[in-house]
Tab-separated table of C-alpha atoms in Angstrom:
chain	number	residue	atom	x	y	z
A	288	MET	CA	70.961	-89.647	-14.959
A	289	ASN	CA	68.481	-92.328	-16.275
A	290	GLY	CA	69.121	-94.243	-19.584
A	291	ILE	CA	68.484	-93.122	-23.065
A	292	GLY	CA	64.995	-91.545	-23.782
A	293	VAL	CA	62.769	-88.869	-22.585
A	294	LEU	CA	63.310	-87.999	-18.952
A	295	PRO	CA	60.275	-88.710	-16.518
A	296	SER	CA	58.905	-86.607	-13.742
A	297	GLN	CA	61.198	-88.005	-11.094
A	298	ALA	CA	64.355	-87.258	-13.248
A	299	LEU	CA	63.001	-83.709	-13.617
A	300	GLN	CA	62.738	-83.595	-9.814
A	301	GLN	CA	66.412	-84.703	-9.717
A	302	MET	CA	67.441	-82.059	-12.182
A	303	ILE	CA	65.825	-79.291	-10.095
A	304	ALA	CA	67.621	-80.593	-6.939
A	305	ASP	CA	70.928	-80.650	-8.985
A	306	GLY	CA	70.304	-77.186	-10.197
A	307	ALA	CA	70.166	-78.103	-13.812
A	308	LEU	CA	66.514	-76.775	-13.699
A	309	SER	CA	65.848	-73.550	-11.785
A	310	GLY	CA	63.474	-70.817	-11.379
A	311	THR	CA	62.753	-67.532	-9.840
A	312	PRO	CA	60.619	-67.876	-7.884
A	313	ALA	CA	61.423	-71.515	-7.274
A	314	ILE	CA	59.795	-74.062	-9.365
A	315	VAL	CA	56.633	-75.809	-7.857
A	316	ASP	CA	55.743	-79.408	-7.899
A	317	ASP	CA	52.579	-79.002	-10.043
A	318	GLN	CA	54.676	-77.578	-12.852
A	319	ILE	CA	56.107	-81.056	-13.241
A	320	GLN	CA	54.154	-83.263	-15.687
A	321	PRO	CA	54.793	-86.978	-16.524
A	322	ALA	CA	57.334	-86.079	-19.167
A	323	SER	CA	57.682	-82.340	-19.231
A	324	LEU	CA	57.988	-79.205	-17.268
A	325	ASP	CA	55.438	-76.254	-17.503
A	326	LEU	CA	57.189	-72.882	-18.104
A	327	ARG	CA	55.846	-69.676	-16.354
A	328	LEU	CA	55.638	-66.258	-18.002
A	329	GLY	CA	57.821	-63.632	-16.108
A	330	THR	CA	56.822	-60.085	-15.130
A	331	LYS	CA	57.276	-58.249	-18.468
A	332	ALA	CA	56.771	-58.560	-22.163
A	333	TYR	CA	58.519	-56.852	-25.035
A	334	ARG	CA	56.518	-55.912	-28.127
A	335	VAL	CA	58.816	-56.463	-30.992
A	336	ARG	CA	58.538	-55.657	-34.596
A	337	ALA	CA	59.019	-59.202	-35.890
A	338	SER	CA	59.689	-62.778	-34.870
A	339	PHE	CA	63.333	-63.630	-34.553
A	340	LEU	CA	65.781	-66.192	-33.399
A	341	ALA	CA	68.839	-65.052	-31.530
A	342	GLY	CA	71.376	-66.730	-33.881
A	343	ALA	CA	74.922	-68.025	-32.987
A	344	GLY	CA	76.905	-65.742	-30.766
A	345	ASN	CA	73.899	-63.452	-29.848
A	346	THR	CA	71.780	-63.276	-26.743
A	347	VAL	CA	67.913	-62.610	-26.957
A	348	THR	CA	68.499	-59.565	-24.868
A	349	ASP	CA	70.752	-58.173	-27.632
A	350	ARG	CA	68.142	-58.864	-30.307
A	351	ILE	CA	65.308	-57.559	-28.291
A	352	SER	CA	67.159	-54.130	-28.190
A	353	GLU	CA	67.233	-54.219	-32.038
A	354	PHE	CA	63.550	-55.098	-32.483
A	355	GLU	CA	61.703	-53.646	-29.419
A	356	MET	CA	58.714	-51.248	-29.829
A	357	HIS	CA	57.797	-51.000	-26.137
A	358	GLN	CA	57.859	-52.871	-22.834
A	359	ILE	CA	54.701	-54.165	-21.063
A	360	ASP	CA	54.324	-54.664	-17.247
A	361	LEU	CA	52.400	-57.908	-16.835
A	362	ALA	CA	52.069	-57.658	-13.006
A	363	GLY	CA	48.541	-56.345	-13.034
A	364	GLY	CA	47.579	-58.332	-16.123
A	365	ALA	CA	48.167	-57.083	-19.699
A	366	VAL	CA	46.539	-57.693	-23.035
A	367	LEU	CA	48.646	-59.358	-25.858
A	368	GLU	CA	46.921	-58.202	-28.889
A	369	LYS	CA	45.926	-60.350	-31.942
A	370	GLY	CA	48.496	-60.097	-34.724
A	371	CYS	CA	51.361	-58.604	-32.679
A	372	VAL	CA	54.582	-60.427	-31.594
A	373	TYR	CA	55.883	-60.324	-27.969
A	374	VAL	CA	58.971	-61.790	-26.229
A	375	VAL	CA	58.507	-62.586	-22.572
A	376	PRO	CA	61.412	-63.745	-20.319
A	377	LEU	CA	60.379	-66.893	-18.467
A	378	MET	CA	60.743	-67.586	-14.694
A	379	GLU	CA	62.862	-70.771	-15.548
A	380	SER	CA	66.369	-71.139	-16.608
A	381	LEU	CA	68.638	-74.057	-17.585
A	382	SER	CA	72.037	-75.439	-16.821
A	383	LEU	CA	71.880	-78.640	-18.948
A	384	PRO	CA	74.271	-81.485	-18.622
A	385	GLU	CA	76.191	-82.226	-21.824
A	386	GLY	CA	74.196	-85.419	-22.605
A	387	VAL	CA	70.653	-83.689	-22.183
A	388	GLN	CA	68.967	-81.768	-24.859
A	389	ALA	CA	65.451	-80.092	-24.645
A	390	VAL	CA	62.486	-79.423	-26.815
A	391	ALA	CA	59.561	-77.137	-26.082
A	392	ASN	CA	56.075	-76.978	-27.321
A	393	ALA	CA	52.888	-75.066	-26.548
A	394	LYS	CA	50.414	-76.474	-23.895
A	395	SER	CA	47.280	-77.945	-25.324
A	396	SER	CA	44.995	-75.041	-24.293
A	397	THR	CA	47.518	-72.541	-25.811
A	398	GLY	CA	47.319	-74.451	-29.222
A	399	ARG	CA	43.500	-74.558	-29.027
A	400	LEU	CA	43.533	-70.806	-28.819
A	401	ASP	CA	45.678	-70.313	-31.875
A	402	LEU	CA	48.333	-68.743	-29.528
A	403	LEU	CA	51.493	-69.240	-31.233
A	404	THR	CA	54.028	-69.764	-28.429
A	405	ARG	CA	57.618	-70.743	-29.150
A	406	THR	CA	60.715	-70.914	-26.949
A	407	ILE	CA	63.813	-69.086	-27.907
A	408	VAL	CA	67.298	-69.098	-26.206
A	409	ASP	CA	70.553	-67.324	-26.342
A	410	GLY	CA	72.589	-68.526	-29.397
A	411	GLY	CA	69.527	-70.419	-30.648
A	412	GLU	CA	69.202	-71.161	-34.384
A	413	GLU	CA	65.809	-73.016	-34.034
A	414	PHE	CA	62.449	-72.576	-32.382
A	415	ASP	CA	61.776	-74.822	-29.501
A	416	ARG	CA	65.068	-76.717	-29.775
A	417	ILE	CA	67.647	-76.391	-26.996
A	418	PRO	CA	71.113	-77.991	-27.493
A	419	PRO	CA	72.863	-80.313	-25.017
A	420	GLY	CA	74.838	-78.360	-22.317
A	421	TYR	CA	72.834	-75.077	-22.764
A	422	SER	CA	73.130	-72.761	-19.857
A	423	GLY	CA	70.996	-69.695	-19.590
A	424	PRO	CA	67.630	-68.008	-19.681
A	425	LEU	CA	64.462	-69.117	-21.492
A	426	TYR	CA	62.093	-66.763	-23.429
A	427	ALA	CA	58.565	-67.253	-24.811
A	428	GLU	CA	57.850	-65.645	-28.286
A	429	ILE	CA	53.992	-65.189	-28.267
A	430	CYS	CA	51.920	-64.213	-31.354
A	431	PRO	CA	48.208	-64.315	-30.744
A	432	ARG	CA	46.821	-65.310	-34.213
A	433	SER	CA	42.899	-65.511	-33.670
A	434	PHE	CA	42.123	-63.843	-30.113
A	435	SER	CA	43.801	-61.239	-28.047
A	436	VAL	CA	44.520	-62.618	-24.624
A	437	LEU	CA	44.992	-61.224	-21.190
A	438	VAL	CA	47.935	-62.652	-19.379
A	439	ARG	CA	49.771	-62.433	-15.854
A	440	PRO	CA	53.045	-63.459	-14.483
A	441	GLY	CA	53.162	-67.117	-13.693
A	442	MET	CA	50.796	-68.283	-16.460
A	443	ARG	CA	51.929	-71.396	-18.304
A	444	LEU	CA	51.600	-71.222	-21.910
A	445	ASN	CA	54.310	-73.646	-23.015
A	446	GLN	CA	56.212	-76.650	-21.678
A	447	ILE	CA	59.654	-78.270	-21.967
A	448	ARG	CA	60.639	-81.829	-22.495
A	449	PHE	CA	64.196	-83.280	-21.864
A	450	ARG	CA	65.884	-86.259	-23.345
A	451	ALA	CA	69.029	-88.219	-23.159
A	452	GLY	CA	70.062	-89.367	-26.526
A	453	GLN	CA	67.757	-90.133	-29.283
A	454	ALA	CA	64.979	-92.766	-28.707
A	455	VAL	CA	62.525	-92.464	-31.379
A	456	LEU	CA	60.721	-95.662	-32.287
A	457	THR	CA	61.385	-96.999	-35.753
A	458	ASP	CA	58.380	-98.027	-37.854
A	459	ALA	CA	59.212	-101.578	-37.215
A	460	GLU	CA	59.231	-101.045	-33.416
A	461	LEU	CA	55.953	-99.119	-33.748
A	462	SER	CA	54.374	-102.008	-35.704
A	463	SER	CA	55.591	-104.491	-33.094
A	464	ARG	CA	54.167	-102.201	-30.185
A	465	HIS	CA	50.897	-101.980	-32.001
A	466	ALA	CA	50.665	-105.758	-32.486
A	467	GLU	CA	51.248	-106.253	-28.597
A	468	GLU	CA	48.936	-103.443	-27.525
A	469	ALA	CA	46.919	-101.384	-30.007
A	470	LEU	CA	48.402	-97.838	-30.178
A	471	VAL	CA	45.354	-96.663	-32.332
A	472	ASP	CA	41.733	-98.243	-32.705
A	473	GLY	CA	41.423	-99.455	-36.306
A	474	GLU	CA	44.177	-100.013	-38.788
A	475	ALA	CA	47.581	-98.401	-37.981
A	476	VAL	CA	48.939	-96.295	-40.724
A	477	ILE	CA	52.714	-96.431	-39.913
A	478	ASP	CA	54.979	-94.435	-42.094
A	479	ASP	CA	57.636	-92.321	-40.330
A	480	GLY	CA	55.386	-92.309	-37.265
A	481	LEU	CA	51.771	-93.201	-36.595
A	482	GLY	CA	49.504	-91.459	-39.005
A	483	PHE	CA	46.088	-90.018	-37.946
A	484	SER	CA	43.196	-88.794	-40.018
A	485	VAL	CA	40.521	-86.220	-39.845
A	486	ASP	CA	36.941	-87.229	-38.450
A	487	LEU	CA	34.212	-85.487	-40.838
A	488	ARG	CA	31.395	-88.098	-40.234
A	489	PRO	CA	30.733	-88.154	-36.541
A	490	ALA	CA	28.870	-90.933	-34.974
A	491	LYS	CA	26.164	-88.476	-33.875
A	492	GLY	CA	24.874	-85.250	-35.517
A	493	ASP	CA	26.693	-83.335	-38.163
A	494	LEU	CA	29.059	-80.970	-36.002
A	495	VAL	CA	32.639	-81.702	-37.115
A	496	GLY	CA	34.585	-78.621	-35.778
A	497	TYR	CA	34.903	-75.010	-34.919
A	498	ARG	CA	36.187	-72.072	-36.953
A	499	ALA	CA	37.536	-69.114	-35.020
A	500	LYS	CA	35.480	-65.866	-35.589
A	501	PRO	CA	37.533	-62.890	-36.943
A	502	HIS	CA	36.386	-60.150	-34.512
A	503	THR	CA	35.935	-61.148	-30.843
A	504	GLY	CA	36.547	-59.957	-27.314
A	505	VAL	CA	39.658	-60.521	-25.250
A	506	ILE	CA	40.212	-64.049	-23.660
A	507	ASP	CA	41.402	-63.835	-19.975
A	508	LEU	CA	43.497	-66.954	-19.654
A	509	GLU	CA	42.772	-67.299	-15.973
A	510	LYS	CA	39.076	-67.955	-16.527
A	511	ILE	CA	38.240	-71.610	-16.984
A	512	GLY	CA	34.793	-72.713	-18.292
A	513	HIS	CA	33.873	-69.066	-18.552
A	514	TYR	CA	33.369	-67.959	-22.116
A	515	ASP	CA	30.260	-68.801	-24.395
A	516	PRO	CA	31.846	-70.603	-27.479
A	517	ALA	CA	29.242	-68.992	-29.677
A	518	GLU	CA	30.932	-65.520	-29.138
A	519	TYR	CA	34.319	-66.753	-30.421
A	520	TRP	CA	33.626	-69.660	-32.624
A	521	GLU	CA	31.449	-70.614	-35.688
A	522	GLU	CA	30.300	-74.221	-35.693
A	523	VAL	CA	31.474	-76.257	-38.677
A	524	ARG	CA	28.806	-78.856	-39.933
A	525	THR	CA	28.616	-81.352	-42.703
A	526	THR	CA	26.713	-84.266	-43.914
A	527	GLU	CA	29.058	-84.755	-46.931
A	528	GLY	CA	32.026	-86.060	-45.028
A	529	ARG	CA	34.094	-82.969	-46.256
A	530	ILE	CA	34.619	-79.395	-45.703
A	531	ILE	CA	36.410	-76.519	-47.577
A	532	LEU	CA	38.982	-74.850	-45.671
A	533	ASP	CA	39.348	-70.929	-46.186
A	534	PRO	CA	42.810	-69.411	-46.443
A	535	GLY	CA	43.955	-67.771	-43.303
A	536	ALA	CA	41.189	-69.293	-41.155
A	537	PHE	CA	41.691	-71.369	-38.066
A	538	TYR	CA	39.810	-74.636	-37.255
A	539	ILE	CA	39.487	-77.016	-34.419
A	540	LEU	CA	38.770	-80.583	-35.677
A	541	VAL	CA	39.305	-83.966	-34.225
A	542	SER	CA	41.152	-87.156	-35.317
A	543	GLN	CA	39.117	-90.171	-36.542
A	544	GLU	CA	41.405	-92.540	-34.512
A	545	ALA	CA	41.616	-92.881	-30.780
A	546	VAL	CA	45.292	-93.060	-29.850
A	547	THR	CA	47.083	-94.488	-26.820
A	548	ILE	CA	50.454	-93.606	-25.485
A	549	PRO	CA	51.803	-96.424	-23.244
A	550	PRO	CA	53.345	-95.536	-19.832
A	551	ASP	CA	56.901	-96.181	-21.195
A	552	CYS	CA	56.536	-93.885	-24.026
A	553	ALA	CA	56.059	-90.246	-24.955
A	554	ALA	CA	54.947	-88.782	-28.312
A	555	GLU	CA	54.963	-85.591	-30.274
A	556	MET	CA	52.736	-84.515	-33.066
A	557	ALA	CA	54.427	-83.686	-36.326
A	558	PRO	CA	53.097	-82.331	-39.420
A	559	TYR	CA	52.437	-84.511	-42.419
A	560	LEU	CA	53.957	-84.028	-45.811
A	561	ALA	CA	53.221	-80.600	-47.246
A	562	MET	CA	52.281	-82.281	-50.586
A	563	VAL	CA	48.937	-83.586	-49.172
A	564	GLY	CA	47.514	-80.041	-49.075
A	565	GLU	CA	47.586	-76.262	-48.396
A	566	PHE	CA	47.154	-76.642	-44.539
A	567	ARG	CA	48.951	-77.378	-41.397
A	568	VAL	CA	48.064	-79.155	-38.325
A	569	HIS	CA	50.152	-77.527	-35.697
A	570	TYR	CA	50.938	-76.093	-32.227
A	571	ALA	CA	50.208	-78.298	-29.356
A	572	GLY	CA	52.447	-81.364	-29.869
A	573	PHE	CA	53.253	-83.193	-26.774
A	574	PHE	CA	51.319	-86.340	-25.706
A	575	ASP	CA	52.271	-87.613	-22.362
A	576	PRO	CA	52.792	-91.084	-21.129
A	577	GLY	CA	49.398	-92.594	-20.127
A	578	PHE	CA	47.376	-90.388	-22.573
A	579	GLY	CA	44.464	-92.580	-23.581
A	580	HIS	CA	45.960	-95.692	-21.829
A	581	HIS	CA	43.759	-98.004	-19.758
A	582	SER	CA	46.348	-97.808	-16.870
A	583	ALA	CA	45.558	-94.083	-16.468
A	584	GLY	CA	41.748	-94.320	-16.889
A	585	GLY	CA	41.681	-93.981	-20.637
A	586	ALA	CA	40.286	-96.145	-23.326
A	587	GLY	CA	42.025	-94.424	-26.245
A	588	SER	CA	41.846	-90.547	-26.701
A	589	ARG	CA	41.216	-88.712	-29.945
A	590	GLY	CA	43.680	-86.003	-30.884
A	591	VAL	CA	42.395	-82.576	-31.272
A	592	LEU	CA	43.639	-80.873	-34.459
A	593	GLU	CA	44.425	-77.243	-34.798
A	594	VAL	CA	44.355	-76.492	-38.291
A	595	ARG	CA	45.303	-73.429	-40.386
A	596	CYS	CA	44.784	-73.172	-44.134
A	597	HIS	CA	47.387	-71.522	-46.272
A	598	GLU	CA	47.246	-69.875	-49.664
A	599	ALA	CA	44.433	-71.638	-51.323
A	600	PRO	CA	40.989	-72.919	-50.338
A	601	PHE	CA	41.285	-76.774	-49.680
A	602	VAL	CA	38.998	-79.718	-49.722
A	603	LEU	CA	39.482	-81.758	-46.577
A	604	GLU	CA	37.883	-85.174	-46.815
A	605	HIS	CA	36.853	-87.614	-43.950
A	606	GLY	CA	39.670	-89.973	-43.300
A	607	GLN	CA	42.339	-88.029	-44.973
A	608	VAL	CA	45.664	-88.452	-43.125
A	609	VAL	CA	46.615	-84.981	-41.736
A	610	GLY	CA	49.371	-85.737	-39.272
A	611	ARG	CA	51.555	-88.204	-37.485
A	612	LEU	CA	52.536	-89.171	-33.957
A	613	VAL	CA	56.393	-89.826	-33.371
A	614	TYR	CA	56.771	-92.051	-30.485
A	615	GLU	CA	59.793	-91.995	-28.046
A	616	ARG	CA	60.912	-94.370	-25.440
A	617	MET	CA	60.855	-93.003	-21.804
A	618	SER	CA	64.172	-93.442	-19.975
A	619	ALA	CA	62.018	-94.808	-17.267
A	620	VAL	CA	58.223	-94.924	-16.561
A	621	PRO	CA	57.025	-91.825	-14.843
A	622	GLU	CA	55.865	-91.993	-11.311
A	623	GLN	CA	52.809	-90.277	-12.348
A	624	LEU	CA	50.839	-90.631	-15.644
A	625	TYR	CA	48.697	-88.535	-17.728
A	626	GLY	CA	45.067	-88.771	-16.424
A	627	ALA	CA	45.785	-91.072	-13.475
A	628	ASP	CA	46.651	-88.756	-10.539
A	629	LEU	CA	46.763	-85.448	-12.432
A	630	LYS	CA	44.252	-82.890	-13.288
A	631	SER	CA	44.137	-83.915	-17.006
A	632	ASN	CA	41.685	-81.648	-18.979
A	633	TYR	CA	41.766	-83.834	-22.156
A	634	GLN	CA	41.780	-87.414	-21.161
A	635	GLY	CA	39.119	-89.323	-22.998
A	636	GLN	CA	38.490	-86.223	-25.281
A	637	GLY	CA	36.639	-85.939	-28.476
A	638	LEU	CA	35.954	-82.734	-30.322
A	639	LYS	CA	36.661	-80.175	-27.614
A	640	LEU	CA	37.580	-76.437	-27.330
A	641	SER	CA	40.131	-75.101	-24.725
A	642	LYS	CA	39.285	-75.217	-21.103
A	643	HIS	CA	38.404	-71.513	-21.174
A	644	PHE	CA	35.080	-72.206	-22.758
A	645	LYS	CA	31.761	-73.496	-21.401
A	646	ALA	CA	31.101	-77.112	-22.346
A	647	VAL	CA	29.059	-77.376	-25.495
């Protein structure tokens, strides 16, 4: 195994060869990303009464038997309905070495559809966190929040990242890295990670984001560049540098800063302090090595923000810090970088909906 840090693509290939990562059918090469592995939906889904964790000493199968409402065969395609909770066995399973733990997250396109997707495991007491030495199956818990979606076996809604030990960069280390090579254009707000703020004063025009419409058609996740954004999204415009978030509404916004992830680092988006407002920036949290980096054809890439407002209407101001990026060392530089040799949908992005929609 490589040194301390997030395991790169070549280490994932070795884990597959060693049997620590396996799949039925076998894992294919294009599931392997620079610092993560895409996970595939299996052939059936269970509609359940509520979200759950297995808890110590319990299997997910045991808990499904407690909460199951009905089974759905995904083989010919099936609709997962907005507002419902489903558990889907994944095609992948793990047999982790003692020193390696895993963390999962929604893929970017999943988050941009407000498709809450979390990984659960046998004995698990946290979502998306898999302890060192775990051996067993993986499951996706899926709750479509804004749109009903059509899914099929093999679709990839979430991804998993592996790490040996803890390698989070301290604020001092982040400051030093930023001094050597800018991690963000403009001033770096470094406080328990690299802060980023919301852009509500675009360089051109007054379009600052999109708000999900409440009553829309189904989105087939296989169709790329297919849907008219106007049928699913309302444009959010302002000339005042502020917007009011409505409780329960889901927004796509964009960061003011363009960020860079160096090839020897990976990053994860984390929520900012709850005290700053009644909203959360959430879901798609992994930033791969090479994101926005010149060595992978980038010149800084802005972060798309998936924002949900909670109990009270909230005024969001231009430049308000809304989230932070936690940087970690890679145990080795990946043999392939985000945006370099991969089909990377969001390199060099600005404000952008998921890949399922026609370009605006």
